[in-house]
CSV table of C-alpha atoms and ligand atoms in Angstrom, one decimal:
chain,number,residue,atom,x,y,z
A,1,MET,CA,107.6,64.7,200.7
A,2,THR,CA,108.1,64.7,196.9
A,3,VAL,CA,106.6,67.0,194.3
A,4,THR,CA,104.3,64.9,192.1
A,5,VAL,CA,103.1,65.5,188.6
A,6,SER,CA,99.4,66.2,187.9
A,7,GLN,CA,97.3,63.3,186.6
A,8,LEU,CA,96.6,65.2,183.4
A,9,ILE,CA,100.3,65.5,182.6
A,10,GLN,CA,101.1,62.0,183.8
A,11,ALA,CA,98.7,60.8,181.1
A,12,LEU,CA,100.5,62.8,178.4
A,13,GLU,CA,102.6,60.9,175.9
A,14,PRO,CA,105.8,62.8,175.0
A,15,SER,CA,106.2,63.6,171.3
A,16,ALA,CA,107.6,60.4,169.6
A,17,THR,CA,109.0,62.5,166.7
A,18,MET,CA,110.9,64.7,169.1
A,19,ALA,CA,112.0,61.6,171.1
A,20,MET,CA,113.4,59.7,168.1
A,21,ALA,CA,115.2,62.8,166.9
A,22,ALA,CA,116.8,63.3,170.3
A,23,LYS,CA,117.9,59.6,170.3
A,24,ALA,CA,119.5,60.1,166.9
A,25,LYS,CA,121.3,63.2,168.0
A,26,GLU,CA,122.5,61.4,171.2
A,27,LEU,CA,124.0,58.6,169.1
A,28,LYS,CA,125.6,61.0,166.7
A,29,ALA,CA,127.2,62.9,169.6
A,30,ALA,CA,128.6,59.6,170.8
A,31,GLY,CA,130.4,59.3,167.5
A,32,ARG,CA,128.1,56.9,165.6
A,33,THR,CA,127.3,57.5,161.9
A,34,ILE,CA,123.6,58.2,161.9
A,35,TYR,CA,121.2,58.7,159.0
A,36,ASP,CA,118.5,60.8,160.5
A,37,LEU,CA,115.1,60.3,158.8
A,38,SER,CA,113.2,60.9,162.0
A,39,LEU,CA,112.2,64.5,162.2
A,40,GLY,CA,110.0,66.4,159.7
A,41,GLU,CA,112.2,69.4,159.5
A,42,PRO,CA,113.5,71.1,156.3
A,43,ASP,CA,117.3,70.8,156.2
A,44,PHE,CA,117.6,74.0,154.2
A,45,ALA,CA,118.9,77.2,155.7
A,46,THR,CA,116.2,79.9,156.2
A,47,PRO,CA,116.4,82.1,153.0
A,48,GLU,CA,118.8,85.0,153.3
A,49,HIS,CA,116.2,87.8,152.8
A,50,ILE,CA,114.2,86.5,155.7
A,51,CYS,CA,117.2,86.5,158.0
A,52,GLU,CA,118.0,90.0,156.8
A,53,ALA,CA,114.5,91.1,157.7
A,54,ALA,CA,115.0,89.8,161.2
A,55,VAL,CA,118.3,91.7,161.6
A,56,GLU,CA,116.6,94.9,160.4
A,57,ALA,CA,113.7,94.3,162.8
A,58,MET,CA,116.2,94.2,165.7
A,59,ARG,CA,118.0,97.3,164.5
A,60,LYS,CA,114.7,99.1,164.2
A,61,GLY,CA,113.9,98.3,167.8
A,62,HIS,CA,111.2,95.6,167.2
A,63,THR,CA,112.5,93.9,170.3
A,64,HIS,CA,109.6,94.4,172.7
A,65,TYR,CA,106.3,92.8,173.6
A,66,THR,CA,103.8,92.9,170.7
A,67,ALA,CA,100.0,92.6,170.8
A,68,ALA,CA,99.2,89.2,172.3
A,69,SER,CA,97.7,87.8,169.2
A,70,GLY,CA,100.4,89.1,166.9
A,71,ILE,CA,101.3,92.2,164.9
A,72,PRO,CA,98.6,93.6,162.5
A,73,GLU,CA,101.0,93.6,159.5
A,74,LEU,CA,101.6,89.9,159.8
A,75,LYS,CA,97.9,89.1,160.2
A,76,LYS,CA,97.3,91.2,157.1
A,77,ALA,CA,100.0,89.3,155.2
A,78,VAL,CA,98.4,86.0,156.2
A,79,VAL,CA,94.9,86.9,155.1
A,80,LYS,CA,96.3,88.4,151.9
A,81,GLN,CA,98.1,85.2,151.1
A,82,TYR,CA,95.1,83.0,151.8
A,83,HIS,CA,93.1,85.3,149.5
A,84,GLU,CA,95.6,85.3,146.7
A,85,ARG,CA,96.1,81.5,146.9
A,86,TYR,CA,92.6,80.3,147.6
A,87,GLY,CA,90.2,83.2,147.1
A,88,LEU,CA,89.2,83.1,150.8
A,89,GLU,CA,88.3,86.4,152.4
A,90,TYR,CA,89.0,86.9,156.1
A,91,PRO,CA,89.3,90.0,158.2
A,92,ALA,CA,92.8,90.3,159.6
A,93,GLU,CA,91.3,90.3,163.1
A,94,ASN,CA,90.4,86.6,162.6
A,95,VAL,CA,94.1,85.6,162.6
A,96,VAL,CA,96.0,84.8,165.8
A,97,ILE,CA,99.8,84.4,165.4
A,98,SER,CA,101.4,81.9,167.8
A,99,ASN,CA,104.7,80.3,168.7
A,100,GLY,CA,104.5,77.8,165.8
A,101,ALA,CA,101.5,75.9,164.4
A,102,LYS,CA,101.8,73.4,167.3
A,103,HIS,CA,101.0,76.2,169.7
A,104,ALA,CA,98.2,77.4,167.4
A,105,ILE,CA,96.6,74.0,167.5
A,106,HIS,CA,96.8,73.9,171.2
A,107,ASN,CA,95.1,77.3,171.4
A,108,VAL,CA,92.4,76.2,169.0
A,109,PHE,CA,91.6,73.0,171.0
A,110,ALA,CA,91.6,74.9,174.3
A,111,CYS,CA,89.1,77.4,173.0
A,112,LEU,CA,86.9,74.9,171.2
A,113,LEU,CA,86.6,71.9,173.4
A,114,ASP,CA,84.9,71.3,176.7
A,115,PRO,CA,85.6,68.3,178.9
A,116,GLY,CA,83.7,65.3,177.5
A,117,ASP,CA,83.5,66.7,173.9
A,118,GLU,CA,84.7,64.4,171.2
A,119,MET,CA,87.1,65.3,168.5
A,120,ILE,CA,87.3,62.9,165.5
A,121,ILE,CA,90.9,62.3,164.4
A,122,PRO,CA,91.6,60.0,161.4
A,123,ALA,CA,94.5,57.6,162.0
A,124,PRO,CA,97.4,57.6,161.0
A,125,TYR,CA,97.6,61.0,162.8
A,126,TRP,CA,100.3,63.4,163.7
A,127,VAL,CA,101.6,62.7,167.2
A,128,SER,CA,100.4,65.9,168.9
A,129,TYR,CA,96.7,66.1,168.0
A,130,GLY,CA,95.4,63.5,170.4
A,131,GLU,CA,97.6,64.5,173.3
A,132,LEU,CA,96.6,68.2,172.9
A,133,VAL,CA,92.9,67.2,172.8
A,134,LYS,CA,93.3,65.2,176.0
A,135,LEU,CA,94.9,68.2,177.7
A,136,THR,CA,91.5,70.0,177.4
A,137,GLY,CA,89.6,67.1,179.0
A,138,ALA,CA,88.0,66.3,175.7
A,139,VAL,CA,88.2,62.9,174.1
A,140,PRO,CA,90.1,62.1,170.9
A,141,VAL,CA,88.0,59.6,168.8
A,142,ILE,CA,90.4,57.8,166.5
A,143,VAL,CA,89.0,56.6,163.2
A,144,ASN,CA,91.3,54.1,161.4
A,145,THR,CA,91.7,54.6,157.7
A,146,PRO,CA,92.9,51.8,155.3
A,147,GLN,CA,96.2,52.0,153.4
A,148,SER,CA,94.2,50.9,150.3
A,149,ASN,CA,92.5,54.3,150.4
A,150,GLY,CA,95.7,56.2,150.9
A,151,PHE,CA,95.0,56.3,154.6
A,152,LYS,CA,92.2,58.8,153.9
A,153,LEU,CA,88.9,59.3,155.8
A,154,THR,CA,85.8,58.6,153.8
A,155,ALA,CA,82.4,60.2,154.4
A,156,GLU,CA,80.9,56.9,155.5
A,157,ALA,CA,83.6,56.3,158.1
A,158,LEU,CA,83.1,59.9,159.3
A,159,ARG,CA,79.4,59.5,159.6
A,160,ALA,CA,79.8,56.3,161.5
A,161,ALA,CA,82.1,58.0,164.1
A,162,ILE,CA,79.7,60.8,164.9
A,163,THR,CA,77.9,60.7,168.3
A,164,PRO,CA,75.9,63.3,170.1
A,165,LYS,CA,79.1,64.4,171.8
A,166,SER,CA,81.1,65.0,168.6
A,167,LYS,CA,82.2,68.6,168.4
A,168,ALA,CA,84.9,68.7,165.8
A,169,LEU,CA,86.9,66.9,163.1
A,170,LEU,CA,90.7,67.2,162.5
A,171,LEU,CA,92.0,67.1,159.0
A,172,CYS,CA,95.6,67.3,157.8
A,173,SER,CA,96.3,67.4,154.1
A,174,PRO,CA,98.9,66.8,152.8
A,175,SER,CA,99.2,64.4,155.7
A,176,ASN,CA,101.8,64.0,158.3
A,177,PRO,CA,102.6,61.1,158.6
A,178,THR,CA,101.3,59.5,155.4
A,179,GLY,CA,102.3,62.0,152.7
A,180,THR,CA,98.9,61.6,151.0
A,181,LEU,CA,96.7,64.4,149.8
A,182,TYR,CA,92.9,64.7,149.8
A,183,SER,CA,91.5,65.6,146.4
A,184,ARG,CA,88.8,68.4,146.2
A,185,GLU,CA,86.2,65.7,145.6
A,186,GLU,CA,87.2,63.7,148.6
A,187,LEU,CA,87.1,66.8,150.8
A,188,GLN,CA,83.6,67.7,149.3
A,189,ALA,CA,82.3,64.3,150.4
A,190,LEU,CA,83.6,65.0,154.0
A,191,ALA,CA,82.3,68.6,153.8
A,192,ASP,CA,78.7,67.4,153.0
A,193,VAL,CA,78.7,65.4,156.3
A,194,VAL,CA,80.2,68.4,158.1
A,195,LEU,CA,77.6,70.8,156.8
A,196,ASP,CA,74.9,68.3,157.6
A,197,THR,CA,76.0,67.8,161.2
A,198,GLU,CA,77.6,71.2,161.9
A,199,LEU,CA,80.9,69.7,163.1
A,200,VAL,CA,83.7,72.2,163.5
A,201,VAL,CA,86.7,71.4,161.3
A,202,VAL,CA,90.2,72.1,162.3
A,203,THR,CA,92.2,71.9,159.1
A,204,ASP,CA,96.0,71.7,159.4
A,205,GLU,CA,97.3,73.0,156.1
A,206,ILE,CA,101.0,73.4,157.1
A,207,TYR,CA,102.2,71.4,154.1
A,208,ASP,CA,99.9,73.2,151.5
A,209,ARG,CA,103.0,74.5,149.6
A,210,LEU,CA,104.7,71.1,149.5
A,211,VAL,CA,102.5,69.3,147.0
A,212,TYR,CA,103.9,67.1,144.1
A,213,THR,CA,100.8,66.5,142.0
A,214,ASP,CA,99.4,68.6,139.1
A,215,GLN,CA,96.1,69.3,140.8
A,216,PRO,CA,95.8,72.7,142.6
A,217,TYR,CA,95.8,72.4,146.4
A,218,ALA,CA,92.3,72.2,147.8
A,219,SER,CA,92.1,74.3,151.0
A,220,PHE,CA,89.2,72.8,153.1
A,221,PRO,CA,87.0,75.9,153.5
A,222,THR,CA,87.0,76.5,149.7
A,223,VAL,CA,85.4,73.1,148.7
A,224,ARG,CA,81.8,74.0,149.5
A,225,PRO,CA,79.9,77.2,150.4
A,226,GLY,CA,79.2,77.7,154.1
A,227,LEU,CA,82.4,75.9,155.3
A,228,GLN,CA,84.3,79.0,156.3
A,229,GLU,CA,82.0,79.6,159.2
A,230,LEU,CA,82.6,76.1,160.6
A,231,THR,CA,86.4,75.9,159.9
A,232,VAL,CA,89.5,76.9,161.8
A,233,VAL,CA,92.6,76.9,159.5
A,234,VAL,CA,96.1,76.3,160.9
A,235,ASN,CA,99.2,77.1,159.0
A,236,GLY,CA,102.7,78.6,159.5
A,237,VAL,CA,106.1,79.3,158.1
A,238,SER,CA,108.0,76.3,159.6
A,239,LYS,CA,107.8,74.0,156.6
A,240,THR,CA,107.2,76.4,153.7
A,241,TYR,CA,110.2,78.7,154.4
A,242,ALA,CA,112.5,76.3,156.4
A,243,MET,CA,111.8,78.3,159.6
A,244,THR,CA,111.2,75.6,162.2
A,245,GLY,CA,113.3,77.4,164.8
A,246,TRP,CA,111.6,80.8,164.5
A,247,ARG,CA,108.4,79.4,166.0
A,248,ILE,CA,105.7,81.3,164.0
A,249,GLY,CA,102.4,79.7,163.1
A,250,TRP,CA,98.8,80.8,163.1
A,251,ALA,CA,95.2,80.0,163.3
A,252,ILE,CA,92.6,81.7,161.1
A,253,ALA,CA,89.3,81.7,163.0
A,254,PRO,CA,85.8,81.5,161.5
A,255,ASN,CA,84.8,84.6,163.5
A,256,LYS,CA,86.2,87.5,165.6
A,257,ALA,CA,84.9,86.1,168.9
A,258,PHE,CA,86.8,82.8,168.5
A,259,ALA,CA,89.9,84.7,167.5
A,260,LYS,CA,89.6,87.0,170.5
A,261,ALA,CA,89.3,84.0,172.8
A,262,MET,CA,92.6,82.5,171.4
A,263,GLY,CA,94.3,85.9,171.7
A,264,ASP,CA,93.0,86.2,175.3
A,265,LEU,CA,94.3,82.7,176.1
A,266,GLN,CA,97.7,83.6,174.6
A,267,SER,CA,97.8,86.9,176.5
A,268,GLN,CA,97.9,84.8,179.7
A,269,GLU,CA,100.1,82.0,178.4
A,270,THR,CA,103.0,83.6,176.5
A,271,SER,CA,102.2,87.3,176.1
A,272,ASN,CA,103.0,87.2,172.4
A,273,PRO,CA,105.0,85.3,169.8
A,274,CYS,CA,108.6,86.5,169.3
A,275,SER,CA,108.6,90.1,167.9
A,276,ILE,CA,111.6,89.5,165.6
A,277,SER,CA,110.3,86.3,164.2
A,278,GLN,CA,107.0,88.0,163.4
A,279,HIS,CA,108.9,90.5,161.2
A,280,ALA,CA,110.9,87.7,159.6
A,281,ALA,CA,107.6,85.9,158.8
A,282,ILE,CA,106.2,89.0,157.1
A,283,ALA,CA,109.3,89.0,154.8
A,284,ALA,CA,108.8,85.3,154.2
A,285,ILE,CA,105.2,85.7,153.1
A,286,GLN,CA,105.5,89.0,151.2
A,287,GLY,CA,109.0,88.5,149.7
A,288,PRO,CA,110.1,86.5,146.7
A,289,GLN,CA,108.6,83.0,146.6
A,290,ASP,CA,111.1,81.4,144.3
A,291,CYS,CA,112.9,79.9,147.4
A,292,VAL,CA,109.7,78.0,148.1
A,293,GLU,CA,109.6,76.5,144.6
A,294,LYS,CA,113.3,75.6,144.7
A,295,MET,CA,112.9,73.7,148.0
A,296,ARG,CA,109.8,72.0,146.7
A,297,GLN,CA,111.6,70.8,143.6
A,298,GLU,CA,114.4,69.4,145.7
A,299,PHE,CA,111.9,67.6,148.0
A,300,ASP,CA,110.3,66.2,144.9
A,301,ARG,CA,113.6,64.8,143.7
A,302,ARG,CA,114.2,63.2,147.0
A,303,ARG,CA,110.6,61.9,147.1
A,304,ARG,CA,111.0,60.2,143.7
A,305,TYR,CA,114.3,58.7,144.8
A,306,VAL,CA,113.0,57.3,148.1
A,307,ALA,CA,109.9,55.9,146.3
A,308,SER,CA,111.9,54.0,143.8
A,309,ARG,CA,114.3,52.6,146.4
A,310,LEU,CA,111.4,51.5,148.7
A,311,ALA,CA,109.6,49.9,145.7
A,312,SER,CA,112.6,47.7,145.1
A,313,ILE,CA,112.7,46.2,148.6
A,314,PRO,CA,110.4,43.2,148.6
A,315,GLY,CA,107.6,43.2,151.3
A,316,LEU,CA,107.6,47.0,151.9
A,317,SER,CA,104.7,49.1,150.6
A,318,CYS,CA,103.5,52.7,151.0
A,319,PRO,CA,100.9,54.9,149.5
A,320,GLU,CA,101.9,57.3,146.8
A,321,MET,CA,103.6,60.4,148.4
A,322,GLU,CA,101.7,63.4,147.1
A,323,GLY,CA,102.7,66.0,149.6
A,324,ALA,CA,104.8,66.9,152.7
A,325,PHE,CA,108.1,65.0,153.1
A,326,TYR,CA,107.3,61.6,154.5
A,327,ALA,CA,107.2,58.0,153.3
A,328,PHE,CA,104.8,56.0,155.5
A,329,VAL,CA,105.9,52.4,155.0
A,330,ASN,CA,104.0,49.2,155.9
A,331,ILE,CA,106.7,46.8,157.3
A,332,SER,CA,104.3,44.3,158.7
A,333,GLN,CA,105.5,41.5,156.3
A,334,HIS,CA,108.9,41.8,158.0
A,335,LEU,CA,107.8,41.5,161.6
A,336,GLY,CA,108.1,38.2,163.5
A,337,LYS,CA,111.7,37.8,162.0
A,338,THR,CA,115.2,37.9,163.6
A,339,TYR,CA,117.5,40.8,162.8
A,340,GLY,CA,121.1,40.4,163.8
A,341,GLY,CA,120.0,37.7,166.3
A,342,VAL,CA,117.2,39.8,167.7
A,343,ARG,CA,113.6,38.8,167.2
A,344,VAL,CA,111.5,41.8,166.2
A,345,ASP,CA,107.7,41.6,166.6
A,346,ASP,CA,106.5,45.1,166.3
A,347,ASP,CA,107.2,48.4,164.6
A,348,THR,CA,108.7,50.0,167.7
A,349,GLN,CA,111.3,47.2,168.0
A,350,TRP,CA,111.9,47.4,164.2
A,351,CYS,CA,112.7,51.1,164.4
A,352,LEU,CA,114.9,50.7,167.4
A,353,GLU,CA,116.8,47.8,165.8
A,354,LEU,CA,117.2,49.7,162.5
A,355,LEU,CA,118.7,52.5,164.5
A,356,GLY,CA,120.9,50.4,166.7
A,357,GLN,CA,122.1,48.0,164.0
A,358,LYS,CA,122.2,50.2,160.9
A,359,GLY,CA,122.2,53.8,162.2
A,360,VAL,CA,119.0,54.8,160.4
A,361,ALA,CA,116.6,56.9,162.5
A,362,SER,CA,112.9,56.7,161.7
A,363,VAL,CA,109.6,57.0,163.7
A,364,MET,CA,107.4,54.0,164.6
A,365,GLY,CA,104.0,53.9,163.1
A,366,SER,CA,102.3,53.1,166.5
A,367,ALA,CA,103.2,56.7,167.6
A,368,PHE,CA,100.9,57.8,164.8
A,369,GLY,CA,98.2,55.2,165.6
A,370,ALA,CA,99.3,52.8,162.8
A,371,PRO,CA,101.2,49.8,164.2
A,372,GLY,CA,103.0,47.8,161.5
A,373,CYS,CA,104.2,51.0,159.8
A,374,VAL,CA,107.3,53.2,160.0
A,375,ARG,CA,107.7,56.8,158.9
A,376,PHE,CA,110.8,58.0,157.1
A,377,SER,CA,111.2,61.7,156.6
A,378,PHE,CA,113.0,62.6,153.3
A,379,ALA,CA,113.8,66.2,154.5
A,380,THR,CA,117.5,65.3,154.3
A,381,SER,CA,120.1,65.3,151.5
A,382,LEU,CA,120.0,62.8,148.6
A,383,GLU,CA,123.4,61.5,149.8
A,384,ASN,CA,122.0,60.7,153.3
A,385,LEU,CA,118.9,59.2,151.8
A,386,ALA,CA,121.0,56.9,149.5
A,387,ALA,CA,123.0,55.7,152.5
A,388,ALA,CA,119.9,55.3,154.6
A,389,MET,CA,118.1,53.3,151.9
A,390,ASP,CA,121.1,51.0,151.4
A,391,ALA,CA,121.1,50.4,155.1
A,392,VAL,CA,117.3,49.7,155.2
A,393,GLN,CA,117.7,47.3,152.3
A,394,GLU,CA,120.6,45.5,154.0
A,395,PHE,CA,118.5,45.3,157.3
A,396,VAL,CA,115.5,43.8,155.5
A,397,ASN,CA,117.6,41.4,153.4
A,398,GLY,CA,119.4,40.2,156.5
A,399,ALA,CA,116.2,39.3,158.4
A,400,ARG,CA,115.7,35.6,159.0
B,501,PMP,N1,101.2,70.3,162.0
B,501,PMP,C1,101.9,69.3,161.4
B,501,PMP,C2,101.1,68.3,160.6
B,501,PMP,C3,103.2,69.2,161.5
B,501,PMP,O1,103.9,68.2,160.9
B,501,PMP,C4,103.9,70.1,162.3
B,501,PMP,C5,105.4,69.8,162.5
B,501,PMP,N2,106.1,70.5,163.3
B,501,PMP,C6,103.2,71.1,163.0
B,501,PMP,C7,101.8,71.2,162.8
B,501,PMP,C8,103.8,72.1,163.9
B,501,PMP,O2,104.7,73.0,163.2
B,501,PMP,P1,105.4,74.2,163.9
B,501,PMP,O3,104.9,74.2,165.4
B,501,PMP,O4,106.8,74.0,163.8
B,501,PMP,O5,104.9,75.4,163.2
B,502,LIG,N1,106.2,67.9,162.7
B,502,LIG,C1,107.5,67.4,162.7
B,502,LIG,C2,107.5,65.9,162.7
B,502,LIG,O1,106.4,65.3,162.7
B,502,LIG,C3,108.4,68.0,163.7
B,502,LIG,C4,108.4,67.4,165.1
B,502,LIG,C5,107.1,67.7,165.8
B,502,LIG,O2,106.8,68.9,165.8
B,502,LIG,O3,106.5,66.8,166.2
B,502,LIG,O4,108.5,65.2,162.7
């Protein structure tokens, strides 16, 4: 007799971003010099005043279970911030605090989708969306978007993907993995279809503070009246405040009943998000914001550097990086060649050979539904990026 894994979990793809990062760490531990451009994780330390708030929370005895859906002070801070930044009004009860935005997304899908429902996901997509949809028994409907349009979904493509089973649309702007950003007008075009068809929109706005254009960020529910009732917003502290390890994210529900459902689910799943991290997140949101701007400016410097290096390597192309910290590079012109004696026919092999031969860790585009592409994260120092870009250039130049 052996213990076997359920069919649902057997069908689950493990996260490729986490897997590539683990591979890079393994090689590093074995003594190799590795330039790790795989994971989308700020390399900065969590700002000191946030750490101090966590220490104080522990000293004050905030070391016990909290309300399952999170502490009211943090929910209030979240809605206040969305109001100040985007003019949106939500009651604090509509917020559910979770163990990171990834967990928030899982809760949203679990409370929204029934088996057989369809969720429209534009590709390239972040690795977890489709897998978390499948865990509910619903069906991810992938809609490919062209590089010529910055890998963005158009209203026409959205309309064409809608069937009687369509329940929801997933949007992620700025996008992981492409680094592109939807303008207000582009979102309005999608919103018109959404309002017409009453699709629910899950908008992942985790990179809303990492934008490098002059246009103000357009949060999806603000672009047309009536959208707030149809939209679930996901955000968190991981990227904005360099707090990936603290595991705090949230969903803002369109109504109290939906928020209650997510809180009830969480009460059975995890009891509550970490009490200490919740207090740290309050300090992050309510404290000085100059740390966010400092990190954004540094990401911007790295972005411009990586863009100029990639542009100088013949045969590579990528859309303009307007947000987040990713370059999503089309390498298809360099497939079907031999690298250090090894023939490379697809993006997965290309990534693995780049790692094996040159020590640069990246993530294959096929993991994001975009074969022929590769994602480089620039959430690492300029020094690492310079060495990594030298190595990529050498790798490509050496192909025969
Ligand atoms: N959404 C996107 C688009 C992401 O890139 C990430 C990266 N971790 C998450 C959600 C999840 O963030 P976390 O769980 O760390 O809050
Ligand atoms: N979101 C980051 C990435 O795409 C972190 C890893 C993950 O959560 O998948 O690299």
